[in-house]
PDB file of N, CA and C in Angstrom:
ATOM      1  N   MET A   1     -36.675  -1.694  -8.790  1.00 83.00           N
ATOM      2  CA  MET A   1     -35.389  -1.346  -8.193  1.00 83.00           C
ATOM      3  C   MET A   1     -35.721  -0.501  -6.728  1.00 83.00           C
ATOM      4  N   ALA A   2     -34.999  -0.714  -5.766  1.00 91.00           N
ATOM      5  CA  ALA A   2     -35.361   0.143  -4.347  1.00 91.00           C
ATOM      6  C   ALA A   2     -34.719   1.372  -4.555  1.00 91.00           C
ATOM      7  N   THR A   3     -35.409   2.669  -3.962  1.00 94.00           N
ATOM      8  CA  THR A   3     -34.820   3.640  -4.189  1.00 94.00           C
ATOM      9  C   THR A   3     -35.105   4.224  -2.729  1.00 94.00           C
ATOM     10  N   PRO A   4     -33.842   5.270  -2.139  1.00 92.00           N
ATOM     11  CA  PRO A   4     -34.327   5.707  -0.868  1.00 92.00           C
ATOM     12  C   PRO A   4     -35.148   6.909  -0.555  1.00 92.00           C
ATOM     13  N   LYS A   5     -35.816   6.596   0.454  1.00 94.00           N
ATOM     14  CA  LYS A   5     -37.181   7.489   0.642  1.00 94.00           C
ATOM     15  C   LYS A   5     -36.544   8.699   1.185  1.00 94.00           C
ATOM     16  N   ARG A   6     -35.578   8.975   1.807  1.00 94.00           N
ATOM     17  CA  ARG A   6     -34.920  10.271   2.082  1.00 94.00           C
ATOM     18  C   ARG A   6     -33.270  10.577   1.630  1.00 94.00           C
ATOM     19  N   LYS A   7     -33.448  11.754   1.395  1.00 95.00           N
ATOM     20  CA  LYS A   7     -31.840  12.212   0.846  1.00 95.00           C
ATOM     21  C   LYS A   7     -30.831  12.108   2.003  1.00 95.00           C
ATOM     22  N   THR A   8     -29.783  11.512   1.448  1.00 95.00           N
ATOM     23  CA  THR A   8     -28.812  11.247   2.597  1.00 95.00           C
ATOM     24  C   THR A   8     -28.033  12.764   2.830  1.00 95.00           C
ATOM     25  N   SER A   9     -28.195  12.802   4.254  1.00 96.00           N
ATOM     26  CA  SER A   9     -27.487  14.196   4.740  1.00 96.00           C
ATOM     27  C   SER A   9     -26.231  14.523   4.240  1.00 96.00           C
ATOM     28  N   HIS A  10     -25.661  15.549   4.379  1.00 96.00           N
ATOM     29  CA  HIS A  10     -24.101  15.588   4.264  1.00 96.00           C
ATOM     30  C   HIS A  10     -23.678  15.292   5.446  1.00 96.00           C
ATOM     31  N   ALA A  11     -23.837  15.303   6.606  1.00 96.00           N
ATOM     32  CA  ALA A  11     -23.367  14.565   8.010  1.00 96.00           C
ATOM     33  C   ALA A  11     -23.062  13.067   7.587  1.00 96.00           C
ATOM     34  N   ARG A  12     -24.184  12.499   7.265  1.00 95.00           N
ATOM     35  CA  ARG A  12     -24.310  11.043   6.771  1.00 95.00           C
ATOM     36  C   ARG A  12     -23.060  10.680   5.932  1.00 95.00           C
ATOM     37  N   THR A  13     -23.183  11.326   4.838  1.00 94.00           N
ATOM     38  CA  THR A  13     -22.087  11.195   3.943  1.00 94.00           C
ATOM     39  C   THR A  13     -20.548  11.227   4.262  1.00 94.00           C
ATOM     40  N   ALA A  14     -20.435  12.399   4.909  1.00 94.00           N
ATOM     41  CA  ALA A  14     -18.865  12.650   5.316  1.00 94.00           C
ATOM     42  C   ALA A  14     -18.868  11.606   6.349  1.00 94.00           C
ATOM     43  N   GLN A  15     -19.429  11.237   7.542  1.00 93.00           N
ATOM     44  CA  GLN A  15     -19.291   9.967   8.250  1.00 93.00           C
ATOM     45  C   GLN A  15     -18.676   8.639   7.502  1.00 93.00           C
ATOM     46  N   ARG A  16     -19.546   8.584   6.378  1.00 92.00           N
ATOM     47  CA  ARG A  16     -19.290   7.265   5.652  1.00 92.00           C
ATOM     48  C   ARG A  16     -17.860   7.433   4.981  1.00 92.00           C
ATOM     49  N   LYS A  17     -17.547   8.412   4.345  1.00 91.00           N
ATOM     50  CA  LYS A  17     -16.208   8.776   3.678  1.00 91.00           C
ATOM     51  C   LYS A  17     -15.203   8.867   4.896  1.00 91.00           C
ATOM     52  N   ALA A  18     -15.406   9.377   5.967  1.00 90.00           N
ATOM     53  CA  ALA A  18     -14.295   9.372   6.759  1.00 90.00           C
ATOM     54  C   ALA A  18     -14.114   7.947   7.283  1.00 90.00           C
ATOM     55  N   HIS A  19     -14.997   7.161   7.534  1.00 88.00           N
ATOM     56  CA  HIS A  19     -14.898   5.849   7.877  1.00 88.00           C
ATOM     57  C   HIS A  19     -13.853   5.347   6.903  1.00 88.00           C
ATOM     58  N   TRP A  20     -14.029   5.174   5.776  1.00 86.00           N
ATOM     59  CA  TRP A  20     -13.431   4.657   4.634  1.00 86.00           C
ATOM     60  C   TRP A  20     -12.147   4.940   4.323  1.00 86.00           C
ATOM     61  N   LEU A  21     -11.795   6.291   4.521  1.00 85.00           N
ATOM     62  CA  LEU A  21     -10.561   7.250   4.099  1.00 85.00           C
ATOM     63  C   LEU A  21      -9.838   6.812   5.555  1.00 85.00           C
ATOM     64  N   GLY A  22     -10.175   6.763   6.471  1.00 80.00           N
ATOM     65  CA  GLY A  22      -9.515   6.362   7.770  1.00 80.00           C
ATOM     66  C   GLY A  22      -9.070   5.270   7.711  1.00 80.00           C
ATOM     67  N   SER A  23      -9.498   4.136   7.097  1.00 80.00           N
ATOM     68  CA  SER A  23      -8.949   2.992   7.162  1.00 80.00           C
ATOM     69  C   SER A  23      -7.921   2.340   6.329  1.00 80.00           C
ATOM     70  N   LEU A  24      -7.369   3.663   5.213  1.00 82.00           N
ATOM     71  CA  LEU A  24      -6.546   3.416   4.217  1.00 82.00           C
ATOM     72  C   LEU A  24      -5.312   3.516   4.874  1.00 82.00           C
ATOM     73  N   THR A  25      -4.174   2.907   4.454  1.00 84.00           N
ATOM     74  CA  THR A  25      -2.916   3.236   5.185  1.00 84.00           C
ATOM     75  C   THR A  25      -1.624   3.057   4.078  1.00 84.00           C
ATOM     76  N   ALA A  26      -0.610   3.410   4.360  1.00 84.00           N
ATOM     77  CA  ALA A  26       0.429   3.539   3.164  1.00 84.00           C
ATOM     78  C   ALA A  26       1.084   1.953   3.229  1.00 84.00           C
ATOM     79  N   PRO A  27       1.493   1.524   2.340  1.00 86.00           N
ATOM     80  CA  PRO A  27       2.168   0.062   1.999  1.00 86.00           C
ATOM     81  C   PRO A  27       3.364   0.024   3.134  1.00 86.00           C
ATOM     82  N   ALA A  28       3.374  -1.142   3.615  1.00 90.00           N
ATOM     83  CA  ALA A  28       4.449  -1.330   4.600  1.00 90.00           C
ATOM     84  C   ALA A  28       5.872  -1.445   3.997  1.00 90.00           C
ATOM     85  N   THR A  29       6.782  -0.763   4.428  1.00 94.00           N
ATOM     86  CA  THR A  29       8.196  -0.878   4.310  1.00 94.00           C
ATOM     87  C   THR A  29       9.108  -1.389   5.465  1.00 94.00           C
ATOM     88  N   GLN A  30      10.516  -1.698   4.652  1.00 94.00           N
ATOM     89  CA  GLN A  30      11.224  -1.936   5.844  1.00 94.00           C
ATOM     90  C   GLN A  30      12.767  -1.649   4.943  1.00 94.00           C
ATOM     91  N   ALA A  31      13.465  -1.795   5.966  1.00 95.00           N
ATOM     92  CA  ALA A  31      15.128  -1.423   5.561  1.00 95.00           C
ATOM     93  C   ALA A  31      15.641  -2.813   4.763  1.00 95.00           C
ATOM     94  N   CYS A  32      16.283  -2.782   3.898  1.00 93.00           N
ATOM     95  CA  CYS A  32      16.893  -3.999   3.302  1.00 93.00           C
ATOM     96  C   CYS A  32      18.008  -4.338   4.292  1.00 93.00           C
ATOM     97  N   PRO A  33      18.032  -5.443   4.572  1.00 92.00           N
ATOM     98  CA  PRO A  33      19.509  -6.043   5.498  1.00 92.00           C
ATOM     99  C   PRO A  33      20.608  -6.042   4.897  1.00 92.00           C
ATOM    100  N   ARG A  34      20.884  -6.085   3.673  1.00 91.00           N
ATOM    101  CA  ARG A  34      21.979  -6.274   3.084  1.00 91.00           C
ATOM    102  C   ARG A  34      22.517  -4.915   2.521  1.00 91.00           C
ATOM    103  N   CYS A  35      21.696  -3.715   2.288  1.00 91.00           N
ATOM    104  CA  CYS A  35      22.290  -2.462   1.670  1.00 91.00           C
ATOM    105  C   CYS A  35      21.537  -1.446   2.716  1.00 91.00           C
ATOM    106  N   GLY A  36      20.459  -1.594   3.250  1.00 92.00           N
ATOM    107  CA  GLY A  36      19.883  -0.403   3.937  1.00 92.00           C
ATOM    108  C   GLY A  36      18.916   0.404   3.358  1.00 92.00           C
ATOM    109  N   GLU A  37      18.784  -0.071   2.137  1.00 94.00           N
ATOM    110  CA  GLU A  37      17.937   0.841   1.334  1.00 94.00           C
ATOM    111  C   GLU A  37      16.212   0.528   1.652  1.00 94.00           C
ATOM    112  N   VAL A  38      15.353   1.431   1.648  1.00 95.00           N
ATOM    113  CA  VAL A  38      13.868   1.098   2.174  1.00 95.00           C
ATOM    114  C   VAL A  38      13.248   0.472   1.101  1.00 95.00           C
ATOM    115  N   THR A  39      12.595  -0.463   1.227  1.00 94.00           N
ATOM    116  CA  THR A  39      11.742  -1.365   0.206  1.00 94.00           C
ATOM    117  C   THR A  39      10.488  -1.827   0.932  1.00 94.00           C
ATOM    118  N   MET A  40       9.868  -2.066   0.085  1.00 93.00           N
ATOM    119  CA  MET A  40       8.190  -2.716   0.512  1.00 93.00           C
ATOM    120  C   MET A  40       8.380  -4.045   0.760  1.00 93.00           C
ATOM    121  N   THR A  41       7.521  -4.430   1.997  1.00 93.00           N
ATOM    122  CA  THR A  41       7.795  -5.707   2.269  1.00 93.00           C
ATOM    123  C   THR A  41       7.274  -6.834   1.320  1.00 93.00           C
ATOM    124  N   TYR A  42       8.046  -8.194   1.392  1.00 94.00           N
ATOM    125  CA  TYR A  42       7.652  -9.280   0.458  1.00 94.00           C
ATOM    126  C   TYR A  42       7.974  -8.811  -1.147  1.00 94.00           C
ATOM    127  N   ARG A  43       8.755  -7.798  -1.215  1.00 94.00           N
ATOM    128  CA  ARG A  43       9.595  -7.558  -2.547  1.00 94.00           C
ATOM    129  C   ARG A  43      10.963  -7.554  -2.560  1.00 94.00           C
ATOM    130  N   ALA A  44      11.581  -8.256  -3.868  1.00 94.00           N
ATOM    131  CA  ALA A  44      13.158  -7.958  -3.820  1.00 94.00           C
ATOM    132  C   ALA A  44      13.447  -6.715  -3.630  1.00 94.00           C
ATOM    133  N   CYS A  45      14.752  -6.414  -3.227  1.00 93.00           N
ATOM    134  CA  CYS A  45      15.276  -4.799  -2.946  1.00 93.00           C
ATOM    135  C   CYS A  45      15.888  -4.182  -4.530  1.00 93.00           C
ATOM    136  N   PRO A  46      15.306  -3.139  -4.684  1.00 90.00           N
ATOM    137  CA  PRO A  46      15.504  -2.840  -6.319  1.00 90.00           C
ATOM    138  C   PRO A  46      16.974  -2.193  -6.599  1.00 90.00           C
ATOM    139  N   SER A  47      17.727  -1.795  -5.267  1.00 91.00           N
ATOM    140  CA  SER A  47      18.787  -1.565  -5.519  1.00 91.00           C
ATOM    141  C   SER A  47      20.002  -2.578  -5.470  1.00 91.00           C
ATOM    142  N   CYS A  48      20.027  -3.414  -4.608  1.00 91.00           N
ATOM    143  CA  CYS A  48      20.623  -4.658  -4.670  1.00 91.00           C
ATOM    144  C   CYS A  48      20.192  -5.964  -5.402  1.00 91.00           C
ATOM    145  N   GLY A  49      19.090  -6.172  -5.249  1.00 92.00           N
ATOM    146  CA  GLY A  49      18.332  -7.498  -5.796  1.00 92.00           C
ATOM    147  C   GLY A  49      18.151  -8.620  -4.936  1.00 92.00           C
ATOM    148  N   HIS A  50      18.459  -8.585  -3.778  1.00 93.00           N
ATOM    149  CA  HIS A  50      18.378  -9.497  -2.743  1.00 93.00           C
ATOM    150  C   HIS A  50      17.057  -9.622  -2.230  1.00 93.00           C
ATOM    151  N   TYR A  51      16.453 -10.932  -1.803  1.00 93.00           N
ATOM    152  CA  TYR A  51      15.269 -11.072  -1.130  1.00 93.00           C
ATOM    153  C   TYR A  51      15.727 -12.357  -0.129  1.00 93.00           C
ATOM    154  N   LYS A  52      15.353 -12.293   0.834  1.00 92.00           N
ATOM    155  CA  LYS A  52      15.424 -13.401   1.842  1.00 92.00           C
ATOM    156  C   LYS A  52      16.823 -14.054   2.087  1.00 92.00           C
ATOM    157  N   GLY A  53      17.618 -13.017   1.781  1.00 89.00           N
ATOM    158  CA  GLY A  53      19.343 -13.395   1.580  1.00 89.00           C
ATOM    159  C   GLY A  53      19.794 -14.148   0.372  1.00 89.00           C
ATOM    160  N   ARG A  54      18.856 -14.202  -0.604  1.00 92.00           N
ATOM    161  CA  ARG A  54      19.337 -14.736  -1.798  1.00 92.00           C
ATOM    162  C   ARG A  54      19.308 -13.693  -3.011  1.00 92.00           C
ATOM    163  N   LYS A  55      20.250 -13.908  -4.054  1.00 92.00           N
ATOM    164  CA  LYS A  55      20.079 -12.758  -5.288  1.00 92.00           C
ATOM    165  C   LYS A  55      19.293 -13.600  -5.873  1.00 92.00           C
ATOM    166  N   ILE A  56      18.110 -12.536  -6.279  1.00 91.00           N
ATOM    167  CA  ILE A  56      16.738 -12.958  -6.990  1.00 91.00           C
ATOM    168  C   ILE A  56      16.946 -12.032  -8.422  1.00 91.00           C
ATOM    169  N   VAL A  57      17.147 -10.924  -8.366  1.00 89.00           N
ATOM    170  CA  VAL A  57      17.194  -9.991  -9.290  1.00 89.00           C
ATOM    171  C   VAL A  57      18.705  -9.339  -9.973  1.00 89.00           C
ATOM    172  N   GLU A  58      19.338  -9.388 -11.057  1.00 90.00           N
ATOM    173  CA  GLU A  58      20.451  -8.809 -11.517  1.00 90.00           C
ATOM    174  C   GLU A  58      20.096  -7.215 -11.812  1.00 90.00           C
ATOM    175  N   VAL A  59      20.927  -6.643 -11.020  1.00 85.00           N
ATOM    176  CA  VAL A  59      20.660  -5.257 -10.802  1.00 85.00           C
ATOM    177  C   VAL A  59      22.052  -4.342 -11.834  1.00 85.00           C
ATOM    178  N   GLU A  60      21.514  -3.560 -12.525  1.00 84.00           N
ATOM    179  CA  GLU A  60      23.032  -2.923 -13.277  1.00 84.00           C
ATOM    180  C   GLU A  60      23.413  -1.860 -12.661  1.00 84.00           C
ATOM    181  N   ALA A  61      24.927  -1.851 -12.376  1.00 72.00           N
ATOM    182  CA  ALA A  61      25.500  -0.850 -11.685  1.00 72.00           C
ATOM    183  C   ALA A  61      25.137   0.450 -12.272  1.00 72.00           C
ATOM    184  N   ALA A  62      25.059   1.714 -11.202  1.00 59.00           N
ATOM    185  CA  ALA A  62      24.834   2.894 -11.833  1.00 59.00           C
ATOM    186  C   ALA A  62      26.050   3.607 -12.173  1.00 59.00           C
ATOM    187  N   GLU A  63      25.662   4.072 -13.119  1.00 57.00           N
ATOM    188  CA  GLU A  63      26.895   4.956 -13.781  1.00 57.00           C
ATOM    189  C   GLU A  63      27.183   6.641 -13.543  1.00 57.00           C
TER     190      GLU A  63
END
């Protein structure tokens, strides 16, 4: 098995981690057109249960 000839410097390690961490983004969100609740894209709305204009999930009313 190959082994590194030299120790990886702190700067090199930090550059690698920064590049990887910089590419991470938060999941995309949008406002539900029916109720205005913020939801993740391509998911049924958790508050009203609609997706693409159709009722997909039955949601219990808050008491």
